[in-house]
Amino acid sequence: MKISVIGCGYLGAVHAATLASMGHTVVGIDVDPRKVAQLSSGAAPFHEPGLDELLRDGLATGRLRFSTDPAGAKAAQVHFLCVGTPQEKTSDAADLTFLVSASEALLPHLAAGAVVVGKSTVPVGTVDMLRGVLAPRPDVLVGWNPEFLRQGTAVKDSLVPDRLVYGVEGGRTAAFNRDTGAPLGVTAALDAVYEPLLRAGIPRLVCNFATAELIKSAANAYLATKVSFINAVAELCDAAGADVSELGEAMGLDPRIGSRYLHAGLGFGGGCLPKDIRSFRTQAAALGVPAVEDWMGLVDSVNLDQRARTVGLAAAMCGGSLAGRSITVLGASFKPDTDDIRDSPALDVADRLAAAGAHVTVTDPKAVNHAWRRYPGLRFEVSTRRALQDSELVLLLTEWDEYRQLCPAATGRLVRRRAVLDARNVLDAAAWQADGWTVRGLGTSAAVMAAAAAG
């Protein structure tokens, strides 16, 4: 099939490259000429494992190209809207400006009977609004196909997704021929797009527009709830002298609960979970569902409180004052295996430490170049070794593998004072303590101190 992907950020670039790898002819359209030029050279403008190889393969076969001209999409049979829907600057609602602009730019170039499918995370009612934009073309079909990508594993999530969701007018009952069971309209078009995935047994759910619009936000709200729950319990563990890591492990063995997202630490950030739970809260308020509105507010509050708790614990480890202390922060990206610093808990904590008078040096394997532009008041080092030199306190804030694997003895020879705050609870505390380090975590501090005293 001939397909266009409108918007070539994290979602669009990965989606375009994946579709080309399935054998489709794909054009990616974006308004940023620098981004288009970089993608056209076979290099992603952000770090995402495996994406550069997928881009180069698609470009080499001729099945993939990128352009700034919306007219490049005119021959496509299916158009995917993959533009960003960030949080509004003046509220917690999602900003749909880019989605509307993309639809308006695409409108003059739609072929007869084309299918326009949204993938962006949006509030309920977005499809109806976009159908108004596309009203001059009543022959065009509209659908919604929410994305479920995770940064750092986005290529894998696209090639082997957990599920495919189609939002179509009339929902499941209107998606298939009543006599033959054959898919109709948007469902038939998306089945053709995802034929290799369906043949491989990937589950497909067909639903109405409202359900498709809610699914991604509801999923993210649930994941965020699990993270904030275990982080709230971590504070309880610190107060009680318990170990949240062991508690979470025991809880996760219950098949009704599962172990995913039950790892206590600094909390979540990035461009999805924070803005999605805030949008979800806004939607709940607009629809008159206060239970969800209040719930999401609490989840957000617990998550942000983890950052203040981390700064407070760092101050305690420095004798009560951060002023003048040399502190190394390991990690700038909001999670490992990405260079994305949007709503990064690590950088928020680093900035708070600096505001309290600490001399902060931040290092990260991939995100330093992005971070120093956003936080000019912080000192950045690409080299972990240089960042650790003469440090009085080390904070592990993003759980990159290279930080997990640091040797306590070798690290100890670099720092001025052997003290580490493991805000992701990923280090072997016993091994570090055996080498003379003071180790603290979130939800494990009391247990760690008790173990050290017993030893």
Short mmCIF file of C-alpha atoms in Angstrom, two decimals:
data_model
loop_
_atom_site.label_atom_id
_atom_site.label_comp_id
_atom_site.label_asym_id
_atom_site.label_seq_id
_atom_site.Cartn_x
_atom_site.Cartn_y
_atom_site.Cartn_z
CA MET A 1 0.00 0.00 0.00
CA LYS A 2 0.93 3.65 -0.38
CA ILE A 3 0.90 5.30 3.03
CA SER A 4 1.69 8.73 4.45
CA VAL A 5 2.74 9.45 8.03
CA ILE A 6 2.11 13.03 9.11
CA GLY A 7 4.48 14.08 11.89
CA CYS A 8 7.90 12.44 12.24
CA GLY A 9 8.74 12.68 15.91
CA TYR A 10 9.17 9.65 18.19
CA LEU A 11 5.89 8.11 17.08
CA GLY A 12 5.85 9.07 13.41
CA ALA A 13 9.45 8.24 12.53
CA VAL A 14 9.20 4.80 14.11
CA HIS A 15 5.80 4.14 12.55
CA ALA A 16 6.96 5.17 9.08
CA ALA A 17 10.10 3.03 9.23
CA THR A 18 8.15 0.05 10.56
CA LEU A 19 5.50 0.25 7.85
CA ALA A 20 8.22 0.43 5.18
CA SER A 21 9.82 -2.70 6.68
CA MET A 22 6.46 -4.47 6.16
CA GLY A 23 6.67 -3.78 2.43
CA HIS A 24 4.54 -0.64 2.15
CA THR A 25 5.59 2.49 0.26
CA VAL A 26 5.73 5.24 2.88
CA VAL A 27 6.28 8.99 2.87
CA GLY A 28 6.86 10.78 6.16
CA ILE A 29 5.78 14.42 6.23
CA ASP A 30 7.07 16.93 8.80
CA VAL A 31 7.24 20.73 8.96
CA ASP A 32 10.80 20.73 10.35
CA PRO A 33 13.30 20.74 7.43
CA ARG A 34 16.24 19.78 9.68
CA LYS A 35 14.39 16.76 11.00
CA VAL A 36 13.40 15.72 7.48
CA ALA A 37 16.99 16.10 6.24
CA GLN A 38 18.35 14.00 9.09
CA LEU A 39 15.76 11.27 8.63
CA SER A 40 16.44 11.29 4.88
CA SER A 41 20.10 10.60 5.65
CA GLY A 42 19.14 7.48 7.60
CA ALA A 43 19.70 8.91 11.08
CA ALA A 44 17.01 9.61 13.66
CA PRO A 45 17.08 13.07 15.33
CA PHE A 46 16.74 11.33 18.70
CA HIS A 47 18.15 8.21 20.32
CA GLU A 48 16.00 5.13 19.83
CA PRO A 49 17.67 1.69 19.70
CA GLY A 50 17.32 0.00 16.32
CA LEU A 51 15.65 2.92 14.53
CA ASP A 52 18.64 4.07 12.47
CA GLU A 53 19.03 0.59 10.98
CA LEU A 54 15.32 0.46 10.12
CA LEU A 55 15.51 3.90 8.50
CA ARG A 56 18.53 2.99 6.40
CA ASP A 57 16.90 -0.22 5.22
CA GLY A 58 13.72 1.60 4.20
CA LEU A 59 15.60 4.33 2.36
CA ALA A 60 17.85 1.82 0.59
CA THR A 61 14.87 -0.14 -0.75
CA GLY A 62 13.13 3.03 -1.93
CA ARG A 63 10.05 2.20 0.12
CA LEU A 64 10.66 5.08 2.56
CA ARG A 65 11.18 8.78 2.03
CA PHE A 66 10.63 12.01 3.95
CA SER A 67 9.42 15.44 2.86
CA THR A 68 8.29 18.81 4.18
CA ASP A 69 5.65 19.12 1.44
CA PRO A 70 2.16 17.84 2.33
CA ALA A 71 1.56 17.34 -1.40
CA GLY A 72 3.93 14.39 -1.15
CA ALA A 73 1.08 12.49 0.50
CA LYS A 74 -1.39 12.88 -2.39
CA ALA A 75 -0.94 9.36 -3.77
CA ALA A 76 -1.36 7.65 -0.40
CA GLN A 77 -4.35 5.44 0.30
CA VAL A 78 -3.98 5.63 4.09
CA HIS A 79 -2.76 8.63 6.06
CA PHE A 80 -1.60 8.31 9.68
CA LEU A 81 -1.71 11.42 11.88
CA CYS A 82 1.23 11.11 14.29
CA VAL A 83 1.77 14.68 15.44
CA GLY A 84 2.32 15.61 19.06
CA THR A 85 -0.48 16.46 21.48
CA PRO A 86 1.45 18.14 24.33
CA GLN A 87 -0.04 19.60 27.46
CA GLU A 88 -1.38 23.11 26.98
CA LYS A 89 0.80 25.84 28.47
CA THR A 90 -2.08 27.34 30.44
CA SER A 91 -3.94 24.19 31.57
CA ASP A 92 -3.66 20.42 32.01
CA ALA A 93 -5.63 19.75 28.82
CA ALA A 94 -4.06 18.31 25.65
CA ASP A 95 -3.11 20.84 22.98
CA LEU A 96 -4.65 19.70 19.69
CA THR A 97 -3.28 22.62 17.64
CA PHE A 98 -0.76 20.50 15.73
CA LEU A 99 -3.37 17.84 15.00
CA VAL A 100 -5.77 20.36 13.52
CA SER A 101 -3.01 22.03 11.49
CA ALA A 102 -1.84 18.69 10.11
CA SER A 103 -5.38 17.74 9.09
CA GLU A 104 -5.93 21.10 7.40
CA ALA A 105 -2.63 20.80 5.51
CA LEU A 106 -3.51 17.28 4.39
CA LEU A 107 -7.05 18.11 3.23
CA PRO A 108 -6.23 19.43 -0.29
CA HIS A 109 -4.10 16.38 -1.06
CA LEU A 110 -6.46 13.55 -0.14
CA ALA A 111 -7.22 11.09 -2.94
CA ALA A 112 -10.78 9.92 -3.52
CA GLY A 113 -11.82 7.42 -0.85
CA ALA A 114 -8.67 7.94 1.24
CA VAL A 115 -8.54 6.81 4.86
CA VAL A 116 -7.28 9.21 7.55
CA VAL A 117 -6.26 7.48 10.78
CA GLY A 118 -5.15 9.18 13.97
CA LYS A 119 -2.50 7.59 16.20
CA SER A 120 -1.80 10.44 18.60
CA THR A 121 -3.01 10.29 22.21
CA VAL A 122 -6.09 12.52 22.36
CA PRO A 123 -9.08 13.36 24.58
CA VAL A 124 -12.56 12.05 23.90
CA GLY A 125 -14.32 13.97 21.15
CA THR A 126 -11.22 14.58 19.04
CA VAL A 127 -12.43 12.42 16.14
CA ASP A 128 -15.68 14.36 15.93
CA MET A 129 -13.71 17.60 15.86
CA LEU A 130 -11.40 16.34 13.10
CA ARG A 131 -14.33 15.10 11.07
CA GLY A 132 -15.48 18.70 11.08
CA VAL A 133 -12.12 19.74 9.62
CA LEU A 134 -12.42 17.03 6.96
CA ALA A 135 -16.11 17.75 6.26
CA PRO A 136 -15.39 19.20 2.78
CA ARG A 137 -14.39 15.66 1.78
CA PRO A 138 -17.35 13.40 2.69
CA ASP A 139 -15.80 10.53 0.71
CA VAL A 140 -12.85 10.34 3.13
CA LEU A 141 -13.03 7.75 5.90
CA VAL A 142 -11.76 8.52 9.41
CA GLY A 143 -10.47 6.07 12.01
CA TRP A 144 -8.42 6.01 15.20
CA ASN A 145 -5.55 3.61 15.84
CA PRO A 146 -3.93 4.53 19.19
CA GLU A 147 -0.22 3.88 19.67
CA PHE A 148 1.31 1.98 22.57
CA LEU A 149 5.02 2.64 22.06
CA ARG A 150 7.54 2.92 24.88
CA GLN A 151 10.64 5.02 24.30
CA GLY A 152 13.70 2.82 24.36
CA THR A 153 11.73 -0.14 22.98
CA ALA A 154 9.65 1.67 20.34
CA VAL A 155 10.97 -0.35 17.39
CA LYS A 156 10.21 -3.65 19.08
CA ASP A 157 6.82 -2.36 20.22
CA SER A 158 6.00 -1.52 16.59
CA LEU A 159 7.27 -4.74 15.05
CA VAL A 160 5.77 -6.99 17.74
CA PRO A 161 2.97 -5.01 19.42
CA ASP A 162 0.89 -6.34 22.29
CA ARG A 163 -2.33 -5.48 20.44
CA LEU A 164 -3.84 -3.45 17.63
CA VAL A 165 -6.83 -1.21 18.33
CA TYR A 166 -9.10 0.22 15.62
CA GLY A 167 -11.59 2.96 16.44
CA VAL A 168 -14.26 3.07 13.72
CA GLU A 169 -17.62 4.75 13.28
CA GLY A 170 -20.34 2.57 14.76
CA GLY A 171 -17.84 0.36 16.57
CA ARG A 172 -17.44 -3.39 16.19
CA THR A 173 -20.94 -4.12 14.89
CA ALA A 174 -20.49 -1.72 11.97
CA ALA A 175 -16.95 -2.84 11.12
CA PHE A 176 -17.83 -6.13 9.43
CA ASN A 177 -20.25 -7.37 6.79
CA ARG A 178 -23.12 -9.05 8.66
CA ASP A 179 -23.45 -11.83 6.10
CA THR A 180 -19.83 -12.66 5.28
CA GLY A 181 -17.96 -11.27 8.30
CA ALA A 182 -15.57 -9.47 5.94
CA PRO A 183 -14.05 -6.24 7.30
CA LEU A 184 -15.42 -3.00 5.93
CA GLY A 185 -14.12 0.53 5.42
CA VAL A 186 -11.48 1.64 7.91
CA THR A 187 -11.24 -1.87 9.37
CA ALA A 188 -10.46 -3.36 5.95
CA ALA A 189 -7.87 -0.65 5.24
CA LEU A 190 -6.08 -1.14 8.58
CA ASP A 191 -6.19 -4.92 8.17
CA ALA A 192 -4.35 -4.45 4.87
CA VAL A 193 -1.79 -2.15 6.55
CA TYR A 194 -1.15 -4.56 9.41
CA GLU A 195 -1.56 -7.80 7.49
CA PRO A 196 1.88 -9.19 8.51
CA LEU A 197 1.14 -8.51 12.18
CA LEU A 198 -2.33 -10.04 12.02
CA ARG A 199 -0.93 -13.09 10.24
CA ALA A 200 1.57 -13.44 13.10
CA GLY A 201 -1.30 -13.60 15.59
CA ILE A 202 -1.23 -10.09 17.07
CA PRO A 203 -4.63 -9.49 18.76
CA ARG A 204 -6.93 -6.92 17.15
CA LEU A 205 -9.69 -5.03 18.93
CA VAL A 206 -12.28 -3.04 16.98
CA CYS A 207 -14.27 -0.46 18.96
CA ASN A 208 -16.03 2.87 18.66
CA PHE A 209 -14.27 6.23 18.55
CA ALA A 210 -14.72 7.14 22.22
CA THR A 211 -13.24 3.84 23.37
CA ALA A 212 -10.25 4.17 21.05
CA GLU A 213 -9.65 7.74 22.21
CA LEU A 214 -9.68 6.69 25.88
CA ILE A 215 -7.64 3.48 25.69
CA LYS A 216 -4.11 4.94 25.65
CA SER A 217 -4.84 7.51 28.35
CA ALA A 218 -6.56 4.91 30.52
CA ALA A 219 -3.63 2.51 30.10
CA ASN A 220 -1.11 5.20 31.03
CA ALA A 221 -3.26 6.27 33.97
CA TYR A 222 -3.23 2.71 35.29
CA LEU A 223 0.53 2.35 34.88
CA ALA A 224 1.08 5.70 36.56
CA THR A 225 -1.19 4.57 39.39
CA LYS A 226 0.96 1.47 39.98
CA VAL A 227 4.13 3.57 40.06
CA SER A 228 2.69 6.14 42.46
CA PHE A 229 1.17 3.43 44.64
CA ILE A 230 4.48 1.65 45.20
CA ASN A 231 6.23 4.99 45.74
CA ALA A 232 3.68 5.95 48.39
CA VAL A 233 4.25 2.56 50.00
CA ALA A 234 8.00 3.24 49.85
CA GLU A 235 7.49 6.22 52.14
CA LEU A 236 5.52 3.97 54.47
CA CYS A 237 8.38 1.45 54.39
CA ASP A 238 10.89 4.13 55.36
CA ALA A 239 8.70 5.07 58.31
CA ALA A 240 8.22 1.45 59.38
CA GLY A 241 11.74 0.15 58.77
CA ALA A 242 10.62 -2.13 55.94
CA ASP A 243 12.18 -2.74 52.50
CA VAL A 244 9.95 -1.73 49.59
CA SER A 245 12.01 -3.77 47.11
CA GLU A 246 11.25 -7.00 48.94
CA LEU A 247 7.65 -5.92 49.50
CA GLY A 248 7.16 -5.15 45.79
CA GLU A 249 8.73 -8.46 44.82
CA ALA A 250 6.33 -10.35 47.07
CA MET A 251 3.32 -8.41 45.76
CA GLY A 252 4.37 -9.05 42.16
CA LEU A 253 4.25 -12.81 42.63
CA ASP A 254 0.48 -12.52 42.98
CA PRO A 255 -0.78 -13.17 39.41
CA ARG A 256 -3.65 -10.74 39.99
CA ILE A 257 -1.12 -7.94 40.54
CA GLY A 258 2.05 -8.74 38.56
CA SER A 259 5.51 -7.30 39.06
CA ARG A 260 5.57 -4.71 36.27
CA TYR A 261 5.65 -1.09 37.44
CA LEU A 262 5.99 -2.10 41.09
CA HIS A 263 9.58 -0.91 41.39
CA ALA A 264 9.81 2.02 43.78
CA GLY A 265 12.05 4.97 43.04
CA LEU A 266 12.15 8.52 41.79
CA GLY A 267 8.96 8.19 39.73
CA PHE A 268 7.93 8.72 36.14
CA GLY A 269 8.48 11.54 33.68
CA GLY A 270 8.73 11.95 29.93
CA GLY A 271 6.40 13.24 27.28
CA CYS A 272 3.58 10.74 27.81
CA LEU A 273 2.62 9.63 31.32
CA PRO A 274 2.62 13.05 33.05
CA LYS A 275 0.67 14.87 30.37
CA ASP A 276 -1.64 11.92 29.72
CA ILE A 277 -2.76 11.59 33.35
CA ARG A 278 -3.35 15.35 33.49
CA SER A 279 -5.38 15.21 30.29
CA PHE A 280 -7.27 12.21 31.69
CA ARG A 281 -8.02 14.21 34.82
CA THR A 282 -9.25 17.14 32.73
CA GLN A 283 -11.53 14.85 30.72
CA ALA A 284 -12.94 13.32 33.89
CA ALA A 285 -13.73 16.79 35.25
CA ALA A 286 -15.43 17.80 31.99
CA LEU A 287 -17.50 14.60 31.97
CA GLY A 288 -18.47 14.97 35.62
CA VAL A 289 -16.56 11.99 37.03
CA PRO A 290 -14.92 13.34 40.22
CA ALA A 291 -13.58 9.96 41.38
CA VAL A 292 -11.24 9.73 38.37
CA GLU A 293 -10.43 13.43 38.56
CA ASP A 294 -9.37 13.19 42.22
CA TRP A 295 -7.56 9.89 41.69
CA MET A 296 -5.40 11.28 38.89
CA GLY A 297 -4.63 14.35 40.96
CA LEU A 298 -3.34 12.15 43.77
CA VAL A 299 -1.27 10.00 41.39
CA ASP A 300 0.36 13.13 39.96
CA SER A 301 0.99 14.58 43.42
CA VAL A 302 2.64 11.41 44.76
CA ASN A 303 4.88 11.26 41.71
CA LEU A 304 6.06 14.85 42.07
CA ASP A 305 6.56 14.42 45.82
CA GLN A 306 9.21 11.76 45.11
CA ARG A 307 11.44 14.46 43.70
CA ALA A 308 11.16 16.58 46.85
CA ARG A 309 11.78 13.48 49.00
CA THR A 310 14.95 12.75 47.03
CA VAL A 311 16.28 16.28 47.53
CA GLY A 312 15.46 16.08 51.23
CA LEU A 313 17.27 12.76 51.61
CA ALA A 314 20.28 14.18 49.73
CA ALA A 315 20.38 17.09 52.17
CA ALA A 316 20.21 14.69 55.12
CA MET A 317 23.12 12.71 53.68
CA CYS A 318 25.10 15.97 53.53
CA GLY A 319 24.52 16.77 57.19
CA GLY A 320 21.38 18.85 56.65
CA SER A 321 22.66 21.42 54.15
CA LEU A 322 23.43 21.18 50.44
CA ALA A 323 25.14 24.56 50.23
CA GLY A 324 28.63 24.30 48.78
CA ARG A 325 28.50 20.51 48.41
CA SER A 326 29.89 18.85 45.26
CA ILE A 327 27.20 16.48 43.96
CA THR A 328 27.21 14.16 40.95
CA VAL A 329 23.94 13.25 39.29
CA LEU A 330 24.01 10.08 37.21
CA GLY A 331 21.36 10.45 34.52
CA ALA A 332 19.60 13.28 32.70
CA SER A 333 17.06 11.50 30.47
CA PHE A 334 13.70 10.66 31.99
CA LYS A 335 14.41 6.93 31.54
CA PRO A 336 17.27 4.79 30.18
CA ASP A 337 17.75 4.04 26.47
CA THR A 338 16.45 7.42 25.33
CA ASP A 339 17.82 10.96 25.10
CA ASP A 340 14.42 12.49 25.89
CA ILE A 341 14.57 14.96 28.80
CA ARG A 342 10.92 16.05 28.80
CA ASP A 343 9.71 16.26 32.41
CA SER A 344 12.84 14.41 33.49
CA PRO A 345 12.75 13.64 37.23
CA ALA A 346 16.56 13.49 37.21
CA LEU A 347 16.99 17.00 35.84
CA ASP A 348 14.26 18.37 38.10
CA VAL A 349 16.10 16.99 41.13
CA ALA A 350 19.46 18.27 39.84
CA ASP A 351 17.97 21.73 39.36
CA ARG A 352 16.53 21.70 42.90
CA LEU A 353 19.90 20.66 44.32
CA ALA A 354 21.59 23.54 42.53
CA ALA A 355 18.91 25.95 43.77
CA ALA A 356 19.76 24.81 47.31
CA GLY A 357 23.38 25.85 46.78
CA ALA A 358 25.00 22.58 45.70
CA HIS A 359 27.65 22.39 42.98
CA VAL A 360 25.96 19.89 40.68
CA THR A 361 27.56 17.93 37.84
CA VAL A 362 25.21 15.90 35.63
CA THR A 363 26.24 13.11 33.28
CA ASP A 364 24.28 10.89 30.91
CA PRO A 365 25.21 8.49 28.08
CA LYS A 366 22.92 10.16 25.51
CA ALA A 367 21.08 13.22 26.83
CA VAL A 368 23.83 15.70 27.76
CA ASN A 369 23.54 17.77 24.57
CA HIS A 370 19.78 18.22 25.02
CA ALA A 371 20.04 18.86 28.75
CA TRP A 372 22.68 21.58 28.84
CA ARG A 373 20.59 23.76 26.49
CA ARG A 374 17.58 23.46 28.80
CA TYR A 375 19.49 23.79 32.07
CA PRO A 376 22.39 26.24 31.50
CA GLY A 377 22.86 26.69 35.26
CA LEU A 378 23.97 23.07 35.69
CA ARG A 379 27.38 21.62 34.87
CA PHE A 380 27.40 18.68 32.45
CA GLU A 381 30.01 16.05 31.67
CA VAL A 382 29.82 13.37 29.00
CA SER A 383 32.39 11.31 30.87
CA THR A 384 31.09 9.50 33.93
CA ARG A 385 34.61 9.36 35.32
CA ARG A 386 35.08 13.14 35.13
CA ALA A 387 31.61 13.74 36.55
CA LEU A 388 32.46 11.63 39.62
CA GLN A 389 35.78 13.32 40.33
CA ASP A 390 35.89 14.72 43.89
CA SER A 391 32.16 14.25 44.43
CA GLU A 392 30.84 14.36 48.01
CA LEU A 393 27.52 12.68 47.14
CA VAL A 394 26.50 10.59 44.12
CA LEU A 395 22.84 10.41 43.10
CA LEU A 396 21.77 7.64 40.70
CA LEU A 397 18.65 9.13 39.11
CA THR A 398 18.33 7.36 35.74
CA GLU A 399 18.96 3.62 35.74
CA TRP A 400 21.21 3.27 32.71
CA ASP A 401 22.98 -0.10 32.61
CA GLU A 402 26.39 1.52 32.87
CA TYR A 403 25.41 3.05 36.22
CA ARG A 404 23.98 -0.22 37.49
CA GLN A 405 27.30 -1.86 36.65
CA LEU A 406 29.61 0.70 38.28
CA CYS A 407 32.33 -0.87 40.39
CA PRO A 408 32.10 0.48 43.96
CA ALA A 409 35.87 0.20 44.51
CA ALA A 410 36.80 1.98 41.26
CA THR A 411 34.12 4.61 41.81
CA GLY A 412 35.33 5.10 45.38
CA ARG A 413 38.79 6.04 44.15
CA LEU A 414 37.29 8.95 42.16
CA VAL A 415 35.04 10.58 44.74
CA ARG A 416 35.97 12.64 47.79
CA ARG A 417 33.33 11.01 49.99
CA ARG A 418 31.80 7.54 49.54
CA ALA A 419 28.09 8.32 49.73
CA VAL A 420 25.47 7.30 47.16
CA LEU A 421 21.74 7.93 47.00
CA ASP A 422 20.28 5.26 44.75
CA ALA A 423 16.94 6.87 43.90
CA ARG A 424 16.11 4.03 41.50
CA ASN A 425 16.90 1.19 43.96
CA VAL A 426 18.99 -0.71 41.41
CA LEU A 427 22.42 -1.00 43.05
CA ASP A 428 23.61 -3.94 45.12
CA ALA A 429 23.62 -1.99 48.39
CA ALA A 430 25.46 -4.72 50.30
CA ALA A 431 28.34 -4.76 47.79
CA TRP A 432 28.70 -0.98 47.93
CA GLN A 433 28.54 -0.93 51.72
CA ALA A 434 31.21 -3.63 51.90
CA ASP A 435 33.49 -1.23 50.04
CA GLY A 436 32.92 1.53 52.56
CA TRP A 437 30.04 3.38 50.94
CA THR A 438 27.07 4.92 52.72
CA VAL A 439 24.07 3.82 50.66
CA ARG A 440 20.52 5.15 50.80
CA GLY A 441 17.46 4.41 48.67
CA LEU A 442 13.77 5.33 48.53
CA GLY A 443 11.78 2.91 50.64
CA THR A 444 14.90 0.92 51.52
CA SER A 445 16.85 3.39 53.63
CA ALA A 446 15.72 2.11 57.03
CA ALA A 447 16.32 -1.49 56.03
CA VAL A 448 19.74 -0.65 54.57
CA MET A 449 20.79 1.19 57.71
CA ALA A 450 19.61 -1.68 59.90
CA ALA A 451 21.57 -4.19 57.80
CA ALA A 452 24.68 -2.00 58.03
CA ALA A 453 24.35 -1.75 61.80
CA ALA A 454 23.92 -5.52 62.10
CA GLY A 455 26.99 -6.10 59.95
#
